Amino acid sequence: WKAPDGIYWICGKKAYSELPSKWKGSCTLGVIQPSFFTLPRSESGLLGAPL
């Protein structure tokens, strides 16, 4: 079973664009969104806030 474009089969801790052949188990369709972001770069190369 192939998932629609931009959607994935989420099975536990793994995600697939297409379920493996002879797959057994339970999965759901969902969107994968990375949990990171980028900061704008300043001239000094510092983040602008103490860490």
Short mmCIF file of C-alpha atoms in Angstrom, two decimals, residues 9-31:
data_model
loop_
_atom_site.label_atom_id
_atom_site.label_comp_id
_atom_site.label_asym_id
_atom_site.label_seq_id
_atom_site.Cartn_x
_atom_site.Cartn_y
_atom_site.Cartn_z
CA TRP A 9 2.52 5.20 7.11
CA ILE A 10 3.57 5.59 10.75
CA CYS A 11 4.19 2.24 12.40
CA GLY A 12 5.52 2.54 15.94
CA LYS A 13 8.83 4.44 15.71
CA LYS A 14 9.19 4.04 11.93
CA ALA A 15 7.56 5.73 8.95
CA TYR A 16 7.19 4.43 5.41
CA SER A 17 6.05 5.94 2.13
CA GLU A 18 4.96 2.41 1.21
CA LEU A 19 4.28 -0.47 3.56
CA PRO A 20 6.76 -3.35 3.27
CA SER A 21 5.47 -6.44 1.48
CA LYS A 22 3.73 -8.94 3.76
CA TRP A 23 3.41 -6.24 6.44
CA LYS A 24 1.55 -7.27 9.58
CA GLY A 25 0.65 -4.95 12.41
CA SER A 26 -1.09 -1.65 12.93
CA CYS A 27 -0.13 1.68 11.38
CA THR A 28 -1.74 5.04 10.76
CA LEU A 29 -1.36 7.62 8.01
CA GLY A 30 0.27 10.89 9.07
CA VAL A 31 2.57 13.79 8.22
#
